[in-house]
Tab-separated table of C-alpha atoms and ligand atoms in Angstrom:
chain	number	residue	atom	x	y	z
I	23	MET	CA	0.000	0.000	0.000
I	24	ILE	CA	1.160	3.514	-0.754
I	25	VAL	CA	0.762	5.572	2.420
I	26	ALA	CA	0.210	9.320	2.096
I	27	PRO	CA	0.215	11.103	5.469
I	28	SER	CA	-1.921	14.239	5.267
I	29	LEU	CA	0.050	17.236	6.458
I	30	LEU	CA	-3.181	18.946	7.494
I	31	ALA	CA	-3.066	17.040	10.790
I	32	ALA	CA	0.626	17.735	11.451
I	33	ASP	CA	2.014	20.255	13.934
I	34	PHE	CA	2.161	23.451	11.845
I	35	ASN	CA	4.727	24.890	14.224
I	36	HIS	CA	7.180	22.150	13.182
I	37	LEU	CA	6.258	21.358	9.611
I	38	ALA	CA	9.727	20.469	8.356
I	39	GLU	CA	10.311	18.068	11.273
I	40	GLU	CA	6.910	16.435	10.742
I	41	VAL	CA	7.736	15.759	7.091
I	42	LYS	CA	11.152	14.397	8.021
I	43	LYS	CA	9.598	12.131	10.639
I	44	VAL	CA	7.185	10.400	8.238
I	45	GLU	CA	9.870	10.170	5.564
I	46	GLU	CA	12.213	8.408	7.978
I	47	LEU	CA	9.423	6.018	8.931
I	48	GLY	CA	9.289	4.823	5.342
I	49	VAL	CA	6.246	6.412	3.735
I	50	GLN	CA	6.502	7.133	0.016
I	51	TRP	CA	4.076	10.035	-0.375
I	52	LEU	CA	3.023	13.231	1.383
I	53	HIS	CA	-0.551	14.477	0.946
I	54	LEU	CA	-0.920	18.275	0.868
I	55	ASP	CA	-4.456	19.650	1.282
I	56	ILE	CA	-5.081	23.044	-0.286
I	57	MET	CA	-8.280	24.816	0.837
I	58	ASP	CA	-9.409	28.253	-0.287
I	59	GLY	CA	-12.403	29.031	1.932
I	60	HIS	CA	-14.672	28.935	-1.146
I	61	PHE	CA	-14.744	25.414	-2.538
I	62	VAL	CA	-14.665	24.200	1.066
I	63	PRO	CA	-15.484	26.128	4.251
I	64	ASN	CA	-11.904	26.082	5.528
I	65	ILE	CA	-8.497	27.549	4.650
I	66	SER	CA	-5.213	25.643	4.920
I	67	PHE	CA	-1.984	26.707	3.213
I	68	GLY	CA	-0.829	27.627	-0.258
I	69	PRO	CA	1.970	27.031	-2.767
I	70	ASP	CA	4.669	28.865	-0.814
I	71	VAL	CA	4.466	26.328	2.003
I	72	ILE	CA	4.902	23.507	-0.505
I	73	LYS	CA	7.805	25.342	-2.105
I	74	ALA	CA	9.481	25.756	1.291
I	75	LEU	CA	9.158	22.040	2.118
I	76	ARG	CA	10.204	20.759	-1.307
I	77	PRO	CA	14.029	20.988	-1.087
I	78	ASN	CA	14.145	19.000	2.166
I	79	SER	CA	12.133	16.000	1.031
I	80	LYS	CA	12.256	13.270	-1.588
I	81	LEU	CA	8.659	12.224	-0.907
I	82	VAL	CA	6.154	12.228	-3.735
I	83	PHE	CA	4.171	15.422	-3.190
I	84	ASP	CA	0.512	14.536	-3.662
I	85	VAL	CA	-1.294	17.879	-3.843
I	86	HIS	CA	-5.077	17.866	-3.311
I	87	LEU	CA	-6.624	21.097	-4.521
I	88	MET	CA	-9.901	21.933	-2.796
I	89	ILE	CA	-10.153	25.282	-4.535
I	90	GLU	CA	-12.206	27.148	-7.105
I	91	LYS	CA	-10.600	28.784	-10.153
I	92	VAL	CA	-8.307	25.822	-10.646
I	93	GLU	CA	-7.310	27.090	-14.112
I	94	THR	CA	-5.975	30.295	-12.565
I	95	TYR	CA	-3.912	28.681	-9.821
I	96	PHE	CA	-2.802	25.180	-10.844
I	97	GLN	CA	0.531	26.287	-12.328
I	98	LYS	CA	1.642	27.734	-8.969
I	99	TYR	CA	1.342	24.291	-7.379
I	100	ILE	CA	3.308	22.690	-10.188
I	101	ASP	CA	6.036	25.317	-9.847
I	102	ALA	CA	6.063	24.718	-6.087
I	103	GLY	CA	6.928	21.047	-6.607
I	104	ALA	CA	3.754	18.960	-6.900
I	105	ASP	CA	4.382	15.480	-8.323
I	106	TYR	CA	0.687	14.597	-8.460
I	107	LEU	CA	-1.821	17.418	-8.841
I	108	THR	CA	-5.429	16.527	-8.095
I	109	PHE	CA	-8.361	18.869	-8.604
I	110	HIS	CA	-12.039	18.394	-7.850
I	111	PHE	CA	-14.447	17.319	-10.565
I	112	GLU	CA	-17.001	19.713	-9.030
I	113	ALA	CA	-14.660	22.726	-9.160
I	114	THR	CA	-14.338	23.265	-12.891
I	115	LYS	CA	-16.312	22.966	-16.126
I	116	ASP	CA	-13.525	22.284	-18.559
I	117	ILE	CA	-12.189	19.027	-17.222
I	118	ALA	CA	-10.606	17.798	-20.455
I	119	SER	CA	-8.540	20.914	-21.088
I	120	LEU	CA	-7.356	21.078	-17.495
I	121	ILE	CA	-6.170	17.464	-17.655
I	122	LYS	CA	-4.307	18.294	-20.851
I	123	LYS	CA	-2.696	21.429	-19.407
I	124	ILE	CA	-1.476	19.666	-16.269
I	125	LYS	CA	-0.142	16.676	-18.227
I	126	ALA	CA	1.695	18.982	-20.619
I	127	THR	CA	3.888	20.110	-17.707
I	128	GLY	CA	4.952	16.516	-16.979
I	129	THR	CA	3.035	16.488	-13.686
I	130	LYS	CA	0.771	13.529	-12.895
I	131	VAL	CA	-2.888	14.465	-12.885
I	132	GLY	CA	-5.697	13.354	-10.603
I	133	ILE	CA	-9.377	14.089	-10.126
I	134	SER	CA	-11.155	13.953	-6.801
I	135	LEU	CA	-14.830	13.169	-6.230
I	136	LYS	CA	-16.915	14.545	-3.379
I	137	PRO	CA	-19.097	11.896	-1.727
I	138	ALA	CA	-22.221	12.927	-3.684
I	139	THR	CA	-20.506	12.727	-7.089
I	140	PRO	CA	-20.781	9.312	-8.746
I	141	ALA	CA	-17.833	7.532	-10.351
I	142	SER	CA	-19.676	7.460	-13.700
I	143	VAL	CA	-18.961	11.180	-14.336
I	144	LEU	CA	-15.295	10.286	-14.824
I	145	LYS	CA	-15.852	7.782	-17.629
I	146	PRO	CA	-14.768	10.129	-20.458
I	147	TYR	CA	-11.516	10.947	-18.626
I	148	LEU	CA	-10.447	7.662	-17.050
I	149	LYS	CA	-7.949	6.751	-19.748
I	150	ASP	CA	-6.039	10.014	-19.186
I	151	LEU	CA	-5.884	10.018	-15.392
I	152	ASP	CA	-2.941	9.072	-13.196
I	153	LEU	CA	-4.962	9.118	-9.978
I	154	ILE	CA	-8.530	9.204	-8.710
I	155	LEU	CA	-9.054	10.507	-5.211
I	156	VAL	CA	-12.212	9.121	-3.657
I	157	MET	CA	-13.384	11.302	-0.774
I	158	THR	CA	-14.748	9.241	2.089
I	159	VAL	CA	-15.651	12.382	4.088
I	160	GLU	CA	-16.979	15.778	2.975
I	161	PRO	CA	-13.817	17.673	2.002
I	162	GLY	CA	-12.773	20.551	4.246
I	163	PHE	CA	-11.712	19.123	7.578
I	164	GLY	CA	-9.593	16.369	9.075
I	165	GLY	CA	-10.810	14.130	11.866
I	166	GLN	CA	-14.180	13.128	10.378
I	167	SER	CA	-15.659	9.630	10.252
I	168	PHE	CA	-15.228	7.350	7.230
I	169	MET	CA	-18.363	7.091	5.060
I	170	SER	CA	-18.688	3.379	4.416
I	171	ASP	CA	-21.274	3.982	1.698
I	172	MET	CA	-18.355	5.143	-0.491
I	173	VAL	CA	-16.927	1.604	-0.652
I	174	PRO	CA	-19.010	0.657	-3.758
I	175	LYS	CA	-17.539	3.710	-5.553
I	176	ILE	CA	-14.023	2.420	-4.892
I	177	LYS	CA	-15.088	-1.019	-6.158
I	178	GLU	CA	-16.617	0.473	-9.316
I	179	LEU	CA	-13.412	2.368	-10.122
I	180	LYS	CA	-11.359	-0.754	-9.457
I	181	ASP	CA	-13.568	-2.828	-11.803
I	182	LEU	CA	-13.408	-0.179	-14.556
I	183	LYS	CA	-9.641	-0.086	-14.201
I	184	GLU	CA	-9.293	-3.853	-14.541
I	185	GLN	CA	-11.780	-4.215	-17.389
I	186	ASN	CA	-10.140	-1.503	-19.477
I	187	ASN	CA	-6.502	-1.726	-18.420
I	188	TYR	CA	-6.469	1.836	-17.172
I	189	ASN	CA	-3.434	3.134	-15.340
I	190	TYR	CA	-4.847	5.360	-12.601
I	191	LEU	CA	-4.119	4.813	-8.946
I	192	ILE	CA	-7.126	4.737	-6.637
I	193	SER	CA	-6.522	6.865	-3.564
I	194	VAL	CA	-8.899	7.090	-0.617
I	195	ASP	CA	-9.076	10.185	1.584
I	196	GLY	CA	-10.942	10.769	4.835
I	197	GLY	CA	-11.424	8.851	8.067
I	198	ILE	CA	-8.688	6.311	7.362
I	199	ASN	CA	-7.670	4.291	10.422
I	200	GLY	CA	-6.607	0.712	11.201
I	201	ASP	CA	-10.041	-0.711	10.366
I	202	THR	CA	-11.109	1.433	7.410
I	203	SER	CA	-7.698	1.066	5.756
I	204	LYS	CA	-8.237	-2.730	5.642
I	205	ILE	CA	-11.656	-2.276	4.035
I	206	VAL	CA	-10.390	0.057	1.297
I	207	SER	CA	-7.322	-2.080	0.704
I	208	GLU	CA	-9.481	-5.165	0.167
I	209	THR	CA	-11.757	-3.168	-2.142
I	210	GLY	CA	-8.957	-1.983	-4.406
I	211	ALA	CA	-7.320	1.172	-3.073
I	212	ASP	CA	-3.702	1.709	-4.115
I	213	VAL	CA	-3.119	4.714	-1.832
I	214	VAL	CA	-4.453	5.582	1.614
I	215	VAL	CA	-4.393	9.179	2.814
I	216	ALA	CA	-4.322	9.472	6.593
I	217	GLY	CA	-4.103	12.627	8.691
I	218	THR	CA	-5.454	12.350	12.213
I	219	TYR	CA	-4.748	8.620	12.518
I	220	LEU	CA	-1.037	9.221	11.960
I	221	PHE	CA	-0.085	12.699	13.124
I	222	LYS	CA	-2.267	12.688	16.249
I	223	SER	CA	-1.192	9.187	17.220
I	224	PRO	CA	0.779	8.268	20.343
I	225	ASP	CA	2.698	5.755	18.189
I	226	ILE	CA	2.968	6.966	14.621
I	227	LYS	CA	5.699	4.426	13.813
I	228	GLU	CA	3.518	1.438	14.595
I	229	ARG	CA	0.595	2.867	12.645
I	230	ILE	CA	2.642	3.684	9.558
I	231	GLU	CA	4.173	0.207	9.565
I	232	ALA	CA	0.732	-1.393	9.767
I	233	LEU	CA	-0.587	0.670	6.840
I	234	LEU	CA	2.495	-0.018	4.730
I	235	GLU	CA	1.938	-3.763	5.161
I	236	LEU	CA	-1.615	-3.713	3.771
R	7	DX5	C1	-10.142	16.547	4.011
R	7	DX5	C2	-8.772	16.298	3.457
R	7	DX5	C3	-8.082	15.116	4.012
R	7	DX5	C4	-7.847	15.180	5.496
R	7	DX5	C5	-7.967	13.777	6.008
R	7	DX5	O1	-10.768	17.514	3.270
R	7	DX5	O2	-8.824	16.122	2.057
R	7	DX5	O3	-6.871	14.826	3.326
R	7	DX5	O4	-6.597	15.689	5.855
R	7	DX5	O5	-7.950	13.810	7.374
R	7	DX5	P1	-8.280	12.559	8.284
R	7	DX5	O6	-7.322	11.470	7.912
R	7	DX5	O7	-8.119	13.083	9.650
R	7	DX5	O8	-9.706	12.147	7.948
R	8	ZN	ZN1	-6.981	15.450	1.029
């Protein structure tokens, strides 16, 4: 399993140390949640924070844009060092051209689905995607409970991938813990994003090791 700790739950007073800690514990990815106070009712951090962290880390930077006006801002996140750049299906009208623009920079492209958005909307784009981020909470805040009714969506995307030989990774974001990570792993997730479960844990090492073994 690819494990992507979500920096949103880290200690913002020691960001560089938090990144170093998870990197030393063997994770491959770092999940960076960008919130603009419009697409979601919360604000996190922007491209300059990513840019500041980039030189100190070899982790794959998995940037999750929860913002409006994606066309206006996406390049800043690429310049800051995103390896995967994921935007929300619900945040833009011109999905196809945005996929093309992001891919043209050599950055991997992902689309995220809010819980109410069905997997079927992605059918025209599946062949071009590097990642699909299935939200298992309403985007905007860490520490919420996993929505188990999203499991069939993960299964559907897994089946479509197998039937058509698509290349996208299936990533699952929201309410991931020891139990829910097993469920999504068995259903077909390639990546688990975990914030609270890791950064607020008394034993982050043990938890990361358990997720990596899934
Ligand atoms: C929520 C974010 C998540 C969040 C997950 O909008 O996209 O990445 O950090 O937090 P936990 O793991 O606490 O549910
Ligand atoms: Zn996220």
